[in-house]
């Protein structure tokens, strides 16, 4: 895939097949030369992507396409700014892997739902970052069940272990490839029935797929020899795991405002960054990439906005059925309610984060300008509805009219890159209003 396509905001991941999404992920790795620098085979990485794809549920929003979209947004930040030059290959690898793994097994519900429903995970982790932890106090990619879902009938949440019961084998979980990235030791087969045999067969297949990352044999107490013969220190493997987990945990929205405040106070001088500052930048890049939908081109941004709304509706209906507290706004699916949600999301969540990140990487101002243009389109939908309501109009703008307003009124990427640091001009603002009025009048 052409690298220039990955450096734009117009890729529609929802329209891509799994093979295309795998290619996007591999291109991100190849661009930085990570297979050669870290000694893993591209074919093995594609196999890893296939295994990761199996772990993502077919949710409207939190699906495999979202993971690749986040990975591409992080890649865009790393390649269009000097962020990539500031970081070591292992740190780049950590960012891309964290983007790929961060929503594995997402149940399409948030932490509040887990707590309010008294789920097993909420009880296990005392309602704290329910989907971002793993047993024995180890952080993990969010939304992973306490035991391998493949070993649980009908994908049900596993029950709490009985007192004195043996813990299930830890190697079959995917916290997620952190142990597999550096552990190729052949598992000792369990004696048991069909499920145990199937479990170890999957272990062997996964070990072969991840052999490119793993040591072939131990050659020293603190060093390993990689599949291509290079000697890789254990410290690198430990650093990748630590950095990746920090980045994944940073996607927890309960830590959003703290992260933004820390990023605002971080020095903008590249030379002044300590190891902790580097980690903060990595966390910020992954978290910003996870919230990059409002920066996409209008047609693509609208598709993701629809997917988010569908998932909100799905959770609200589930909460309603179970008698749990729910926000009535999450049951609404009309465009005006959606516009209010997206405008508030941009104003209070996305814009402060990306603007703080742009203080360190000014090249991102073009994307921020596109975000503000998208916001203007949502604001126009709300203003039109208010005008129609005040004037006694019975019907809000239709889906076709709104979609046309979004796709025709917002400036293209080429336009937004011109004078990106000046924000949305008065002329562009007038154009937005005229195009939206024209689209709304088509009905």
Short mmCIF file of C-alpha atoms in Angstrom, two decimals:
data_model
loop_
_atom_site.label_atom_id
_atom_site.label_comp_id
_atom_site.label_asym_id
_atom_site.label_seq_id
_atom_site.Cartn_x
_atom_site.Cartn_y
_atom_site.Cartn_z
CA UNK A 1 0.00 0.00 0.00
CA UNK A 2 1.21 3.50 -0.86
CA UNK A 3 2.58 5.24 2.21
CA UNK A 4 1.02 8.55 1.15
CA UNK A 5 -2.43 7.00 1.59
CA UNK A 6 -1.58 6.16 5.20
CA UNK A 7 -0.53 9.77 5.79
CA UNK A 8 -3.98 11.14 4.99
CA UNK A 9 -7.22 11.38 6.89
CA UNK A 10 -9.46 9.86 4.21
CA UNK A 11 -8.90 6.08 4.53
CA UNK A 12 -12.20 4.26 5.04
CA UNK A 13 -11.28 1.23 7.14
CA UNK A 14 -14.92 0.19 7.47
CA UNK A 15 -15.02 -0.46 3.72
CA UNK A 16 -11.88 -2.65 3.70
CA UNK A 17 -11.70 -6.43 3.85
CA UNK A 18 -9.60 -8.13 6.52
CA UNK A 19 -6.73 -8.77 4.09
CA UNK A 20 -6.55 -5.07 3.24
CA UNK A 21 -6.54 -4.16 6.91
CA UNK A 22 -3.69 -6.63 7.51
CA UNK A 23 -1.78 -4.94 4.67
CA UNK A 24 -2.27 -1.52 6.28
CA UNK A 25 -0.82 -2.84 9.55
CA UNK A 26 2.16 -4.44 7.81
CA UNK A 27 2.87 -1.28 5.80
CA UNK A 28 3.04 0.70 9.03
CA UNK A 29 5.65 -1.75 10.35
CA UNK A 30 7.64 -1.85 7.09
CA UNK A 31 7.81 1.93 6.75
CA UNK A 32 9.92 2.15 9.90
CA UNK A 33 11.94 -0.92 8.90
CA UNK A 34 10.87 -2.69 12.08
CA UNK A 35 11.03 -6.24 10.65
CA UNK A 36 14.74 -5.77 9.87
CA UNK A 37 15.58 -3.73 12.97
CA UNK A 38 13.81 -6.03 15.42
CA UNK A 39 14.28 -9.28 13.54
CA UNK A 40 10.81 -10.61 12.76
CA UNK A 41 9.33 -11.94 9.55
CA UNK A 42 6.59 -9.90 7.80
CA UNK A 43 4.67 -13.11 7.09
CA UNK A 44 4.62 -13.93 10.79
CA UNK A 45 3.27 -10.47 11.57
CA UNK A 46 0.43 -11.02 9.10
CA UNK A 47 -0.37 -14.28 10.88
CA UNK A 48 -0.38 -12.40 14.18
CA UNK A 49 -2.85 -9.92 12.67
CA UNK A 50 -5.10 -12.84 11.73
CA UNK A 51 -5.04 -14.11 15.32
CA UNK A 52 -5.78 -10.61 16.64
CA UNK A 53 -8.65 -10.29 14.17
CA UNK A 54 -10.23 -13.41 15.66
CA UNK A 55 -10.13 -11.80 19.10
CA UNK A 56 -12.13 -8.75 18.05
CA UNK A 57 -15.89 -9.02 18.25
CA UNK A 58 -18.16 -7.88 15.37
CA UNK A 59 -19.20 -4.70 17.20
CA UNK A 60 -20.56 -1.68 15.32
CA UNK A 61 -17.61 0.48 16.45
CA UNK A 62 -15.07 -1.33 18.63
CA UNK A 63 -14.02 -3.83 15.98
CA UNK A 64 -10.89 -4.80 14.08
CA UNK A 65 -11.35 -1.97 11.57
CA UNK A 66 -11.25 0.48 14.49
CA UNK A 67 -7.98 -1.05 15.71
CA UNK A 68 -6.37 -0.60 12.29
CA UNK A 69 -7.79 2.92 12.05
CA UNK A 70 -6.14 3.80 15.36
CA UNK A 71 -2.89 2.22 14.18
CA UNK A 72 -3.01 4.29 10.97
CA UNK A 73 -3.73 7.51 12.89
CA UNK A 74 -0.76 6.83 15.19
CA UNK A 75 1.36 6.11 12.10
CA UNK A 76 0.25 9.43 10.59
CA UNK A 77 1.37 11.32 13.69
CA UNK A 78 4.71 9.50 13.76
CA UNK A 79 5.50 10.05 10.07
CA UNK A 80 4.16 13.55 9.38
CA UNK A 81 5.86 15.03 12.45
CA UNK A 82 9.25 14.52 14.06
CA UNK A 83 7.71 12.19 16.65
CA UNK A 84 9.01 9.13 14.82
CA UNK A 85 12.55 10.53 14.82
CA UNK A 86 12.43 11.12 18.58
CA UNK A 87 11.61 7.51 19.44
CA UNK A 88 13.60 4.29 19.34
CA UNK A 89 12.50 1.39 17.10
CA UNK A 90 11.26 -0.51 20.13
CA UNK A 91 9.10 2.48 21.14
CA UNK A 92 7.66 2.74 17.63
CA UNK A 93 6.92 -0.97 17.76
CA UNK A 94 5.20 -0.52 21.13
CA UNK A 95 2.97 2.27 19.82
CA UNK A 96 1.86 0.32 16.77
CA UNK A 97 1.24 -2.88 18.73
CA UNK A 98 -0.68 -0.99 21.43
CA UNK A 99 -2.90 0.51 18.73
CA UNK A 100 -3.53 -2.94 17.30
CA UNK A 101 -4.26 -4.63 20.66
CA UNK A 102 -5.98 -1.87 22.65
CA UNK A 103 -9.62 -2.92 22.14
CA UNK A 104 -9.25 -6.70 21.86
CA UNK A 105 -12.42 -8.51 22.98
CA UNK A 106 -14.25 -5.22 23.60
CA UNK A 107 -17.81 -6.11 24.71
CA UNK A 108 -19.33 -2.92 23.21
CA UNK A 109 -20.12 -1.66 26.73
CA UNK A 110 -18.20 0.76 28.89
CA UNK A 111 -16.71 0.39 32.37
CA UNK A 112 -19.80 1.96 33.95
CA UNK A 113 -21.96 -0.80 32.52
CA UNK A 114 -19.61 -3.44 33.94
CA UNK A 115 -19.79 -1.82 37.38
CA UNK A 116 -23.56 -1.22 37.37
CA UNK A 117 -24.29 -4.74 36.18
CA UNK A 118 -22.01 -6.23 38.84
CA UNK A 119 -20.10 -8.23 36.25
CA UNK A 120 -17.43 -10.73 37.22
CA UNK A 121 -14.70 -8.36 36.03
CA UNK A 122 -16.06 -5.46 38.07
CA UNK A 123 -16.10 -7.60 41.20
CA UNK A 124 -12.66 -8.99 40.45
CA UNK A 125 -11.02 -5.57 40.02
CA UNK A 126 -13.06 -3.61 42.60
CA UNK A 127 -14.68 -1.42 39.94
CA UNK A 128 -11.31 0.15 39.02
CA UNK A 129 -10.37 0.22 35.31
CA UNK A 130 -12.38 -2.95 34.94
CA UNK A 131 -11.41 -3.71 31.37
CA UNK A 132 -7.79 -2.60 31.61
CA UNK A 133 -6.32 -5.11 34.06
CA UNK A 134 -5.37 -8.75 34.26
CA UNK A 135 -5.07 -11.25 37.14
CA UNK A 136 -2.19 -11.01 39.58
CA UNK A 137 -2.20 -7.23 39.33
CA UNK A 138 -0.65 -7.12 35.86
CA UNK A 139 -1.95 -4.51 33.38
CA UNK A 140 -3.25 -5.91 30.12
CA UNK A 141 -4.93 -4.87 26.90
CA UNK A 142 -8.45 -3.73 27.81
CA UNK A 143 -11.59 -5.75 27.52
CA UNK A 144 -9.91 -9.16 27.86
CA UNK A 145 -11.88 -11.73 29.79
CA UNK A 146 -10.29 -13.23 32.88
CA UNK A 147 -9.95 -16.53 31.02
CA UNK A 148 -9.69 -17.37 27.37
CA UNK A 149 -13.08 -16.89 25.78
CA UNK A 150 -12.46 -19.77 23.43
CA UNK A 151 -12.44 -22.09 26.42
CA UNK A 152 -15.80 -20.79 27.67
CA UNK A 153 -19.04 -22.10 26.10
CA UNK A 154 -21.09 -19.51 24.22
CA UNK A 155 -18.52 -16.81 25.01
CA UNK A 156 -20.01 -16.34 28.45
CA UNK A 157 -18.11 -14.49 31.15
CA UNK A 158 -16.29 -17.15 33.18
CA UNK A 159 -17.44 -17.58 36.77
CA UNK A 160 -15.17 -16.67 39.67
CA UNK A 161 -12.72 -19.46 40.53
CA UNK A 162 -13.61 -21.71 43.43
CA UNK A 163 -11.57 -21.48 46.60
CA UNK A 164 -8.48 -23.59 46.23
CA UNK A 165 -9.12 -24.22 42.52
CA UNK A 166 -6.17 -24.19 40.17
CA UNK A 167 -5.90 -21.19 37.92
CA UNK A 168 -6.34 -22.01 34.21
CA UNK A 169 -3.13 -22.04 32.15
CA UNK A 170 -1.96 -18.46 31.69
CA UNK A 171 -0.28 -19.00 28.34
CA UNK A 172 -3.51 -19.29 26.38
CA UNK A 173 -4.58 -15.71 27.06
CA UNK A 174 -3.59 -12.82 24.85
CA UNK A 175 -2.43 -10.15 27.26
CA UNK A 176 -1.92 -9.91 24.17
CA UNK A 177 1.18 -11.30 22.74
CA UNK A 178 3.25 -9.71 25.49
CA UNK A 179 4.46 -13.08 26.70
CA UNK A 180 4.26 -14.55 23.23
CA UNK A 181 6.55 -11.84 21.86
CA UNK A 182 9.36 -13.29 23.90
CA UNK A 183 8.42 -16.81 24.94
CA UNK A 184 8.72 -19.63 22.44
CA UNK A 185 9.20 -22.39 24.93
CA UNK A 186 7.07 -25.35 23.89
CA UNK A 187 4.17 -25.88 26.30
CA UNK A 188 3.93 -29.20 28.09
CA UNK A 189 0.75 -30.94 26.90
CA UNK A 190 -2.04 -31.34 29.38
CA UNK A 191 -3.67 -34.66 29.95
CA UNK A 192 -7.34 -34.22 29.44
CA UNK A 193 -10.22 -34.30 27.05
CA UNK A 194 -10.96 -32.72 23.70
CA UNK A 195 -10.91 -29.18 25.07
CA UNK A 196 -7.40 -29.55 26.48
CA UNK A 197 -6.09 -31.01 23.23
CA UNK A 198 -7.68 -28.23 21.20
CA UNK A 199 -6.25 -25.68 23.60
CA UNK A 200 -2.67 -26.87 23.16
CA UNK A 201 -3.11 -27.22 19.42
CA UNK A 202 -3.98 -23.54 19.30
CA UNK A 203 -0.98 -22.83 21.52
CA UNK A 204 1.34 -24.59 19.09
CA UNK A 205 -0.16 -22.77 16.09
CA UNK A 206 0.18 -19.43 17.84
CA UNK A 207 3.75 -20.18 18.89
CA UNK A 208 4.69 -20.95 15.30
CA UNK A 209 3.00 -17.76 14.09
CA UNK A 210 4.86 -15.66 16.65
CA UNK A 211 8.20 -17.41 16.21
CA UNK A 212 9.56 -14.40 14.37
CA UNK A 213 9.41 -12.35 17.55
CA UNK A 214 10.62 -15.05 19.86
CA UNK A 215 14.09 -16.33 20.69
CA UNK A 216 15.24 -19.51 19.02
CA UNK A 217 17.38 -20.50 21.98
CA UNK A 218 18.85 -18.95 25.09
CA UNK A 219 22.42 -17.88 24.53
CA UNK A 220 23.01 -15.99 27.80
CA UNK A 221 21.13 -15.26 31.03
CA UNK A 222 19.99 -11.84 29.80
CA UNK A 223 20.13 -12.20 26.02
CA UNK A 224 18.28 -14.10 23.31
CA UNK A 225 19.03 -14.97 19.71
CA UNK A 226 16.25 -13.94 17.34
CA UNK A 227 14.90 -15.97 14.44
CA UNK A 228 17.16 -14.22 11.94
CA UNK A 229 20.25 -14.78 14.03
CA UNK A 230 20.42 -11.35 15.63
CA UNK A 231 21.06 -11.16 19.33
CA UNK A 232 18.27 -9.26 21.04
CA UNK A 233 18.58 -8.30 24.71
CA UNK A 234 15.84 -9.31 27.09
CA UNK A 235 15.70 -5.66 28.13
CA UNK A 236 14.25 -4.78 24.70
CA UNK A 237 11.47 -7.30 25.09
CA UNK A 238 10.74 -6.02 28.59
CA UNK A 239 10.75 -2.40 27.36
CA UNK A 240 8.32 -3.18 24.54
CA UNK A 241 5.93 -4.90 26.92
CA UNK A 242 6.09 -2.10 29.48
CA UNK A 243 5.66 0.70 26.94
CA UNK A 244 2.86 -1.11 25.14
CA UNK A 245 0.91 -1.64 28.35
CA UNK A 246 1.36 2.00 29.36
CA UNK A 247 -0.05 3.07 25.99
CA UNK A 248 -3.01 0.69 26.25
CA UNK A 249 -3.86 1.81 29.77
CA UNK A 250 -3.75 5.42 28.55
CA UNK A 251 -6.80 4.73 26.36
CA UNK A 252 -8.92 4.41 29.51
CA UNK A 253 -11.18 7.48 29.38
CA UNK A 254 -11.09 7.80 33.17
CA UNK A 255 -7.48 8.97 32.75
CA UNK A 256 -8.21 11.35 29.86
CA UNK A 257 -8.23 14.71 31.64
CA UNK A 258 -5.19 13.85 33.72
CA UNK A 259 -3.27 12.94 30.58
CA UNK A 260 -4.31 16.14 28.80
CA UNK A 261 -3.21 18.29 31.76
CA UNK A 262 0.16 16.51 31.91
CA UNK A 263 0.63 16.97 28.17
CA UNK A 264 -0.12 20.70 28.39
CA UNK A 265 2.58 21.18 31.03
CA UNK A 266 5.16 19.09 29.17
CA UNK A 267 8.07 21.01 27.73
CA UNK A 268 7.92 21.49 23.96
CA UNK A 269 11.69 21.16 23.66
CA UNK A 270 12.65 17.80 22.17
CA UNK A 271 15.99 17.83 23.99
CA UNK A 272 14.39 18.30 27.39
CA UNK A 273 12.38 15.07 27.37
CA UNK A 274 13.22 12.52 30.01
CA UNK A 275 12.22 8.85 29.84
CA UNK A 276 8.98 9.69 31.65
CA UNK A 277 8.28 12.49 29.17
CA UNK A 278 8.86 10.11 26.27
CA UNK A 279 6.39 7.68 27.79
CA UNK A 280 3.84 10.49 28.16
CA UNK A 281 4.22 11.39 24.48
CA UNK A 282 3.75 7.75 23.48
CA UNK A 283 0.63 7.49 25.62
CA UNK A 284 -0.71 10.73 24.17
CA UNK A 285 -0.15 9.61 20.59
CA UNK A 286 -2.04 6.34 21.09
CA UNK A 287 -4.85 8.00 23.05
CA UNK A 288 -5.19 10.78 20.45
CA UNK A 289 -5.22 8.19 17.65
CA UNK A 290 -8.01 6.37 19.49
CA UNK A 291 -10.04 9.61 19.41
CA UNK A 292 -9.16 10.68 15.87
CA UNK A 293 -12.52 10.10 14.17
CA UNK A 294 -13.53 13.80 14.23
CA UNK A 295 -10.33 14.62 12.30
CA UNK A 296 -11.24 12.36 9.38
CA UNK A 297 -12.65 13.52 6.06
CA UNK A 298 -16.40 14.24 6.29
CA UNK A 299 -17.77 11.09 4.63
CA UNK A 300 -15.50 8.78 6.66
CA UNK A 301 -16.05 10.67 9.90
CA UNK A 302 -19.80 10.39 9.44
CA UNK A 303 -19.60 6.59 9.03
CA UNK A 304 -17.68 6.24 12.29
CA UNK A 305 -20.09 8.62 14.02
CA UNK A 306 -22.96 6.36 12.93
CA UNK A 307 -21.10 3.32 14.27
CA UNK A 308 -20.55 4.99 17.65
CA UNK A 309 -24.21 5.95 17.87
CA UNK A 310 -25.28 2.38 17.04
CA UNK A 311 -23.12 1.05 19.86
CA UNK A 312 -24.47 3.65 22.28
CA UNK A 313 -28.03 2.65 21.37
CA UNK A 314 -27.14 -0.99 21.81
CA UNK A 315 -25.78 -0.47 25.34
CA UNK A 316 -28.68 1.79 26.36
CA UNK A 317 -31.21 -0.83 25.28
CA UNK A 318 -29.30 -3.47 27.20
CA UNK A 319 -29.24 -1.29 30.32
CA UNK A 320 -32.93 -0.63 29.94
CA UNK A 321 -33.71 -4.34 29.63
CA UNK A 322 -31.69 -5.14 32.74
CA UNK A 323 -33.16 -2.31 34.79
CA UNK A 324 -29.82 -0.50 35.08
CA UNK A 325 -29.29 3.28 35.09
CA UNK A 326 -29.00 4.61 31.56
CA UNK A 327 -28.82 7.93 29.76
CA UNK A 328 -32.01 8.48 27.70
CA UNK A 329 -29.95 10.48 25.20
CA UNK A 330 -28.16 7.27 24.27
CA UNK A 331 -31.44 5.81 23.00
CA UNK A 332 -31.92 8.60 20.46
CA UNK A 333 -30.75 7.99 16.92
CA UNK A 334 -31.86 11.12 15.07
CA UNK A 335 -29.28 13.38 13.46
CA UNK A 336 -29.89 16.32 15.76
CA UNK A 337 -29.20 14.25 18.87
CA UNK A 338 -26.16 12.80 17.13
CA UNK A 339 -24.97 16.30 16.25
CA UNK A 340 -25.25 17.38 19.89
CA UNK A 341 -23.26 14.34 21.04
CA UNK A 342 -20.50 14.88 18.49
CA UNK A 343 -20.23 18.61 19.08
CA UNK A 344 -19.84 18.07 22.81
CA UNK A 345 -17.39 15.22 22.22
CA UNK A 346 -15.22 17.50 20.09
CA UNK A 347 -15.44 20.49 22.44
CA UNK A 348 -14.70 18.73 25.72
CA UNK A 349 -12.70 15.64 24.79
CA UNK A 350 -11.09 15.59 21.34
CA UNK A 351 -10.13 19.22 20.72
CA UNK A 352 -8.26 19.79 24.03
CA UNK A 353 -6.23 16.60 23.51
CA UNK A 354 -5.27 17.22 19.90
CA UNK A 355 -4.55 20.91 20.51
CA UNK A 356 -2.24 19.97 23.38
CA UNK A 357 -0.52 17.42 21.12
CA UNK A 358 -0.19 20.04 18.37
CA UNK A 359 1.82 22.22 20.76
CA UNK A 360 4.55 19.60 20.44
CA UNK A 361 3.89 18.72 16.79
CA UNK A 362 2.65 21.80 14.85
CA UNK A 363 2.28 19.73 11.67
CA UNK A 364 -0.99 18.41 13.12
CA UNK A 365 -2.72 21.78 12.75
CA UNK A 366 -4.13 20.71 9.39
CA UNK A 367 -6.00 17.84 11.02
CA UNK A 368 -7.28 20.13 13.75
CA UNK A 369 -8.62 22.51 11.14
CA UNK A 370 -10.54 19.64 9.56
CA UNK A 371 -11.92 18.74 12.99
CA UNK A 372 -13.20 22.28 13.49
CA UNK A 373 -14.80 22.20 10.04
CA UNK A 374 -16.54 18.96 10.97
CA UNK A 375 -17.69 20.60 14.18
CA UNK A 376 -19.11 23.52 12.19
CA UNK A 377 -21.16 21.09 10.13
CA UNK A 378 -22.59 19.45 13.27
CA UNK A 379 -23.29 22.91 14.70
CA UNK A 380 -25.13 23.86 11.52
CA UNK A 381 -27.41 20.83 11.88
CA UNK A 382 -28.30 21.93 15.42
CA UNK A 383 -28.86 25.54 14.35
CA UNK A 384 -31.09 24.50 11.44
CA UNK A 385 -33.17 22.30 13.72
CA UNK A 386 -33.57 25.11 16.22
CA UNK A 387 -34.64 27.51 13.47
CA UNK A 388 -37.18 25.03 12.14
CA UNK A 389 -38.52 24.36 15.65
CA UNK A 390 -38.87 28.06 16.36
CA UNK A 391 -40.57 28.55 13.00
CA UNK A 392 -43.06 25.73 13.63
CA UNK A 393 -41.46 23.25 11.25
CA UNK A 394 -42.46 19.70 12.03
CA UNK A 395 -39.61 17.77 10.52
CA UNK A 396 -35.87 17.88 11.19
CA UNK A 397 -33.38 17.60 8.28
CA UNK A 398 -33.43 14.18 6.70
CA UNK A 399 -30.52 11.74 6.64
CA UNK A 400 -29.91 12.47 2.96
CA UNK A 401 -29.84 16.21 3.48
CA UNK A 402 -27.52 15.99 6.48
CA UNK A 403 -25.14 13.60 4.73
CA UNK A 404 -25.05 15.91 1.73
CA UNK A 405 -24.36 18.89 3.98
CA UNK A 406 -21.47 17.11 5.66
CA UNK A 407 -19.89 15.75 2.49
CA UNK A 408 -20.32 18.87 0.33
CA UNK A 409 -19.80 21.66 2.82
CA UNK A 410 -16.64 20.59 4.62
CA UNK A 411 -13.37 21.52 2.88
CA UNK A 412 -11.17 18.78 1.49
CA UNK A 413 -7.82 17.78 2.98
CA UNK A 414 -5.96 19.79 0.34
CA UNK A 415 -7.90 22.89 1.34
CA UNK A 416 -7.40 22.36 5.05
CA UNK A 417 -3.64 21.97 4.68
CA UNK A 418 -3.46 25.45 3.17
CA UNK A 419 -3.11 28.02 5.89
CA UNK A 420 -3.65 25.33 8.49
CA UNK A 421 -2.44 27.49 11.32
CA UNK A 422 -5.07 30.15 10.69
CA UNK A 423 -8.13 28.01 11.60
CA UNK A 424 -11.39 28.11 9.61
CA UNK A 425 -11.63 31.33 7.62
CA UNK A 426 -14.73 33.54 7.43
CA UNK A 427 -15.18 32.63 3.77
CA UNK A 428 -15.10 28.91 4.59
CA UNK A 429 -17.60 29.44 7.37
CA UNK A 430 -19.99 31.16 4.95
CA UNK A 431 -19.55 28.32 2.48
CA UNK A 432 -20.46 25.78 5.18
CA UNK A 433 -23.70 27.60 5.96
CA UNK A 434 -24.68 28.01 2.30
CA UNK A 435 -24.03 24.37 1.43
CA UNK A 436 -25.93 23.13 4.47
CA UNK A 437 -28.89 25.39 3.64
CA UNK A 438 -28.92 24.11 0.08
CA UNK A 439 -28.81 20.46 1.23
CA UNK A 440 -31.59 20.98 3.77
CA UNK A 441 -33.73 22.62 1.07
CA UNK A 442 -33.47 19.64 -1.26
CA UNK A 443 -36.39 18.02 0.57
#
